[in-house]
Structure formats: C-alpha cells, structure tokens
Coordinates of C-alpha atoms in Angstrom, one line a residue:
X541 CA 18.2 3.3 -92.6
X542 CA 18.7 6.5 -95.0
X543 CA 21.7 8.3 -93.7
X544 CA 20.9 11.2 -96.2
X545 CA 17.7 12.6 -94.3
X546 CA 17.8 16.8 -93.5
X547 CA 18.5 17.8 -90.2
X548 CA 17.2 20.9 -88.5
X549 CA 14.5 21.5 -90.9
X550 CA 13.2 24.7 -88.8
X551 CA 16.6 26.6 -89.6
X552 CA 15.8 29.5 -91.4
X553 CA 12.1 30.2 -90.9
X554 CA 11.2 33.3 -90.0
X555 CA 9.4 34.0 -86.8
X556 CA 5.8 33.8 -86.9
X557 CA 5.6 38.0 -85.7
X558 CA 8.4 40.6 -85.9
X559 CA 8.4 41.3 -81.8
X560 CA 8.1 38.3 -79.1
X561 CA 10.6 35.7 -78.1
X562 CA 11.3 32.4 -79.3
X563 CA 12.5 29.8 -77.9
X564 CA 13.4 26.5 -80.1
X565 CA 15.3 23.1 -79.5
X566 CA 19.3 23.0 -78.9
X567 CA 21.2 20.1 -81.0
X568 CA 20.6 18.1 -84.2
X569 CA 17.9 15.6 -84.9
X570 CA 17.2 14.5 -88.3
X571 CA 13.8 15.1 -90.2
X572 CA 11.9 11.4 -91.0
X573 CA 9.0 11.5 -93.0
X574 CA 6.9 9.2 -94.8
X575 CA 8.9 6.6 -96.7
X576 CA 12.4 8.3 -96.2
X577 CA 14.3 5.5 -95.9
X578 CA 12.2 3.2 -98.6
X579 CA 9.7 1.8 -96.2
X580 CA 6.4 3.0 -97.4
X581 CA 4.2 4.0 -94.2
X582 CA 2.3 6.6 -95.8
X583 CA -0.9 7.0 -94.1
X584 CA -0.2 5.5 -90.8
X585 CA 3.1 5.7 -89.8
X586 CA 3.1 9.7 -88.6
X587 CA 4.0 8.8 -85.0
X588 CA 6.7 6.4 -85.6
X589 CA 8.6 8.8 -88.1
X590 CA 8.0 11.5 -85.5
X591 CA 9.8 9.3 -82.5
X592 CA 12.3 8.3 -84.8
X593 CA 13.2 12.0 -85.2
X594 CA 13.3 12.0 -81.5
X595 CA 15.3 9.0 -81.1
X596 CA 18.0 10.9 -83.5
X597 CA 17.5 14.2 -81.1
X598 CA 18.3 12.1 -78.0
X599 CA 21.4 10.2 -80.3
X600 CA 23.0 13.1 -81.3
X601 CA 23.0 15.0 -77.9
X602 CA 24.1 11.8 -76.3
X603 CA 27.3 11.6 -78.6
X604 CA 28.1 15.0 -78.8
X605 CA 28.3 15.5 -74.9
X606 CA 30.4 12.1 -74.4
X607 CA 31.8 11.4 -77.7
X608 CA 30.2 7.9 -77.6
X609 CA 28.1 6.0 -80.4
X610 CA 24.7 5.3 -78.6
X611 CA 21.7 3.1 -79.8
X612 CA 20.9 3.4 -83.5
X613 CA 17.8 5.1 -84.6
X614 CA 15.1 2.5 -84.7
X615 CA 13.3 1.5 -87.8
X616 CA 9.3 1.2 -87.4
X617 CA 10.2 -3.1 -87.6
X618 CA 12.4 -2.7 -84.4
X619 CA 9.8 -0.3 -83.0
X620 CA 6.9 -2.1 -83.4
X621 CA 9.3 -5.3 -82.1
X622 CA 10.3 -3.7 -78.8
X623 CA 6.7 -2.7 -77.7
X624 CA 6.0 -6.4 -78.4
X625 CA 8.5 -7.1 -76.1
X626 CA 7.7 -4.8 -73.6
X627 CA 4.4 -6.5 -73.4
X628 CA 2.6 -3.2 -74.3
X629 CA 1.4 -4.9 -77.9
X630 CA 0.6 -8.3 -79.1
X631 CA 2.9 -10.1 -81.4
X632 CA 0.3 -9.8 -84.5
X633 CA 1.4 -5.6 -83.9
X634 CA 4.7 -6.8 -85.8
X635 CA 4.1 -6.1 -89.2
X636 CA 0.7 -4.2 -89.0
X637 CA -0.3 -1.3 -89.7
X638 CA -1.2 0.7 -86.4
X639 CA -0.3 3.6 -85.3
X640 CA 1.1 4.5 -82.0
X641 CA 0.6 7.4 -79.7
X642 CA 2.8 9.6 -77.0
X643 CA 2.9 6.6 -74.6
X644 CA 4.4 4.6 -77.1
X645 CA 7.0 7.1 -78.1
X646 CA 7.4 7.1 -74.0
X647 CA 8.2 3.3 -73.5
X648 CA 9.7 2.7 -76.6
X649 CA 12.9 6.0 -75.6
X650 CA 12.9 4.3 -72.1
X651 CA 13.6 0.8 -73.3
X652 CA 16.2 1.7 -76.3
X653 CA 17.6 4.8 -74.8
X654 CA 16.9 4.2 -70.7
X655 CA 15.5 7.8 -71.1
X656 CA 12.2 9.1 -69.5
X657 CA 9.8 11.0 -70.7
X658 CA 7.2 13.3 -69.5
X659 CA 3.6 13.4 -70.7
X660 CA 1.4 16.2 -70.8
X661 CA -2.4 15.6 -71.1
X662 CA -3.5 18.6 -73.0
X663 CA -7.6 17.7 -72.6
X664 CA -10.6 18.4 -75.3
X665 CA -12.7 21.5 -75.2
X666 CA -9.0 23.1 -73.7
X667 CA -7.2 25.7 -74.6
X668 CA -3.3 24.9 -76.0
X669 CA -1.8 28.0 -75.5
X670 CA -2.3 26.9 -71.4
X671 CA 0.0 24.5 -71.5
X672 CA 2.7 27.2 -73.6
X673 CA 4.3 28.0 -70.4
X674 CA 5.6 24.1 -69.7
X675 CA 6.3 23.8 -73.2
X676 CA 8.9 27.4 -73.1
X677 CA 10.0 26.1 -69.4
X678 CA 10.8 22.7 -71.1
X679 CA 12.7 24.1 -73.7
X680 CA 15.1 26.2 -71.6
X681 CA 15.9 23.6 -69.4
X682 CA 15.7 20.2 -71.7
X683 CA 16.2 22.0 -75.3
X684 CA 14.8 18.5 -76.7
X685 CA 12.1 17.7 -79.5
X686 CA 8.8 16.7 -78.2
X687 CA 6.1 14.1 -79.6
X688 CA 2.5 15.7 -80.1
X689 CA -0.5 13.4 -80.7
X690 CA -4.1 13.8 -80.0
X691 CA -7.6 11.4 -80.8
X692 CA -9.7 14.0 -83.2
X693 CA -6.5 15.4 -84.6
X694 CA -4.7 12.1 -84.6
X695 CA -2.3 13.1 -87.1
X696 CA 1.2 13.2 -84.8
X697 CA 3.5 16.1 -85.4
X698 CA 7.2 17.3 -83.2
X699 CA 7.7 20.3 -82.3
X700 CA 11.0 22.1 -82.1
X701 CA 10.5 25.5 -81.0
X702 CA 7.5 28.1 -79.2
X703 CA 7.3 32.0 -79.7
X704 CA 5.2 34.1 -77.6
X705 CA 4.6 37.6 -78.7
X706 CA 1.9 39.2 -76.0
X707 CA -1.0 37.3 -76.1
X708 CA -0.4 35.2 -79.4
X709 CA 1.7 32.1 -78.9
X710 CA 2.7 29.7 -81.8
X711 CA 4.4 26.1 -81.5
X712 CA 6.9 24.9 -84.6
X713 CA 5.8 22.2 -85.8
X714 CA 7.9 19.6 -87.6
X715 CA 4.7 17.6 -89.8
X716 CA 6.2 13.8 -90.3
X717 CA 3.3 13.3 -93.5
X718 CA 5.7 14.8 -96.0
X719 CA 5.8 12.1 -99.0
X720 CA 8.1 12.9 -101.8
X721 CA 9.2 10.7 -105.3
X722 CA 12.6 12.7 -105.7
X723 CA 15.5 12.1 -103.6
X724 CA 16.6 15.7 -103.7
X725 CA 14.5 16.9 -100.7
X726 CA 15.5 20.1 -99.6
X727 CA 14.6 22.5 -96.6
X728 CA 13.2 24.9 -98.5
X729 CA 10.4 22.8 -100.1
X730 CA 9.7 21.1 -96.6
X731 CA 9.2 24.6 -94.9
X732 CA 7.4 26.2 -98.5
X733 CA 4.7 23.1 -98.7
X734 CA 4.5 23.7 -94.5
X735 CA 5.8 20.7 -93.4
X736 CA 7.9 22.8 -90.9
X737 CA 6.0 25.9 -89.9
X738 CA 5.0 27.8 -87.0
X739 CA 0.8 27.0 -86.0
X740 CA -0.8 29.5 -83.4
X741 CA -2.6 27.9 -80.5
X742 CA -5.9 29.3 -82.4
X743 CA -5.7 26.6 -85.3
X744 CA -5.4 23.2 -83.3
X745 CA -8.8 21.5 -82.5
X746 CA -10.7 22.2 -79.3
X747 CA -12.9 19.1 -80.2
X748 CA -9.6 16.9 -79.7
X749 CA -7.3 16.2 -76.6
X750 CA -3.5 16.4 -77.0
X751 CA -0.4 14.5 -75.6
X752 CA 3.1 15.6 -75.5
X753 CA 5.6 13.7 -75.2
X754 CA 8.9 15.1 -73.6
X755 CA 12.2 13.6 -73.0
X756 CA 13.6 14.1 -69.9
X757 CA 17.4 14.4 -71.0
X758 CA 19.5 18.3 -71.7
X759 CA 20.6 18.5 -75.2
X760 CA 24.1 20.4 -75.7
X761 CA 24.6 23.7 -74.3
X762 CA 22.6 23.0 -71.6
X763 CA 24.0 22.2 -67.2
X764 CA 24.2 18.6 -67.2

C-alpha cells in the first residue's frame, strides 16, 4: 500500500457561494484513487477506493484519540477477501472485477474496524437536497467521510463536506476515478480537473436512487 497518497484533498477550495454555511469532515483521511498504489482498477474499482479513503478516515481518528495503531487500510484483495468471508460474496468475487456498493462499504468497516454504519436510501425520481439536513446533522455530530453510490449514476464518490446558502445546497464531493501516469499528484490538479469539487443537489440524477453510507464513530474534536 502507497504511503505517499494526499490527504485532505478538499483543503483549500473555495466555497461554492460567498454567504451560507459549511459544514465539512473533522480529521485526516487520505485520498485513493484509481491505481494509487499500483493496482490498476480503473473502470471498476470507484467504490473500493472510496471505502478505502473511509477506512483511512476511521484509522486516523481512531489513533489520534487513543494513540493506538488500529487495523491497516485494506487493499481491494483483502476487501474483496473479507466479504468472501463474511458470506456476503462467493469465493469466485476474489480476483474479479465487480464493484461493490454502500452495503459493502457497510459490512466490510463493521468486520475490519467493528464500526457501524448507517445507510441512507436516497430513492429515484427524489430530490437530494431532502436528505441535506441528515447529511449537515451527521456532520456536526460524527465529522466522518461518507460513501455515496447510486444504480443509474453508479459511479461511487465520498463526500467530505455540505454548504447551504438559502435555498441552494451543494455536497463536496471527493471523485475516487482520478487516474494519473506521474507520481507527483498534487491538490491543486485533483481539485482543478474536479476530482474534489463542490456539486449542487441540481446536477445529481433524478432517474437514479442513491445510498449513503455513514460511519457511526466521532472523528477528533468531537464529545466522545
């Protein structure tokens, strides 16, 4: 596993409008993409990458509030080997190519990390910025980075942060499908090629249902 990834790649990007309030994740987690640490998922590994940046969310607030070294950030092998083990896949899943979803993400933090996770069923034909509220609420109280995964708009995303200004409401997104052939990745050309940038409610797909997938555990600065 790369120990060299970027961490925080929202820091420094400008709210989406000049009045509002934001309200964005509390602690470290470290930005996987496709083929970050040499294992080349392009194309189908979007939801792994985006649990593994999870996984380091819920590693790094572990350690910094007891000082302990927790479970390792999974590589998509062990991933795909402990939902074969929990029964939730066939063996034939280790090695393949198929993605995995927000319930996934869910067993697979519960078995490594003995964290739960909440789900919220955002359905088609719905409107996103309804469920805005729970995402803010989640934030103050959790501070964590959450999973998002849908059927029509399959492609799986995190996000890290929501601003509401009136009657406009944006989530940050943290896109996982950023491929690159230099090793000198740097914020700024994540958040320039909008890889990291804030969406409004507007531009997600009515067509498609959504999942988010929340980890029940405070991140630092937060009552334990």
């Amino acid at each position: 596993m790369s120990r060299d990834l970027l961490e925080n790649v929202h820091e420094g990007l400008p709210d989406p409008t000049p009045s509002g309030k934001t309200f964005v994740i509390r602690g470290k987690y470290s930005y996987f993409h496709y083929n970050c640490d040499g294992f080349q998922d392009a194309g189908w590994g979007c939801g792994y990458r985006t649990l593994q940046s999870m996984c380091s969310w819920i590693r790094n607030s572990s350690m910094e509030k007891s000082g302990k070294a927790t479970q390792s950030v999974p590589t998509i092998p062990k991933i795909q080997e402990t939902l074969v083990q929990l029964n939730d896949k066939p063996e034939s899943f280790v090695g393949s190519r198929e993605w995995i979803g927000a319930l996934e993400v869910f067993y697979t933090v519960d078995a490594l990390y003995d964290v739960s996770c909440k789900i919220i069923h955002i359905p088609s034909n719905n409107d996103v910025k309804k469920y805005v509220s729970l995402v803010k609420q989640y934030l103050e109280d959790y501070g964590g980075f959450i999973m998002m995964g849908g059927d029509v708009d399959c492609s799986s995303k995190g996000i890290a942060g929501v601003h509401i200004a009136g009657n406009d409401a944006y989530l940050l997104i943290v896109d996982p499908h950023f491929v690159t052939t230099s090793g000198n990745v740097t914020i700024e050309e994540v958040q320039r090629k909008n890889f990291v940038k804030w969406q409004h409610t507007s531009e997600f797909l009515d067509s498609s249902f959504y999942n988010l997938c929340l980890p029940l555990v405070k991140g630092p600065n937060t009552a334990a």
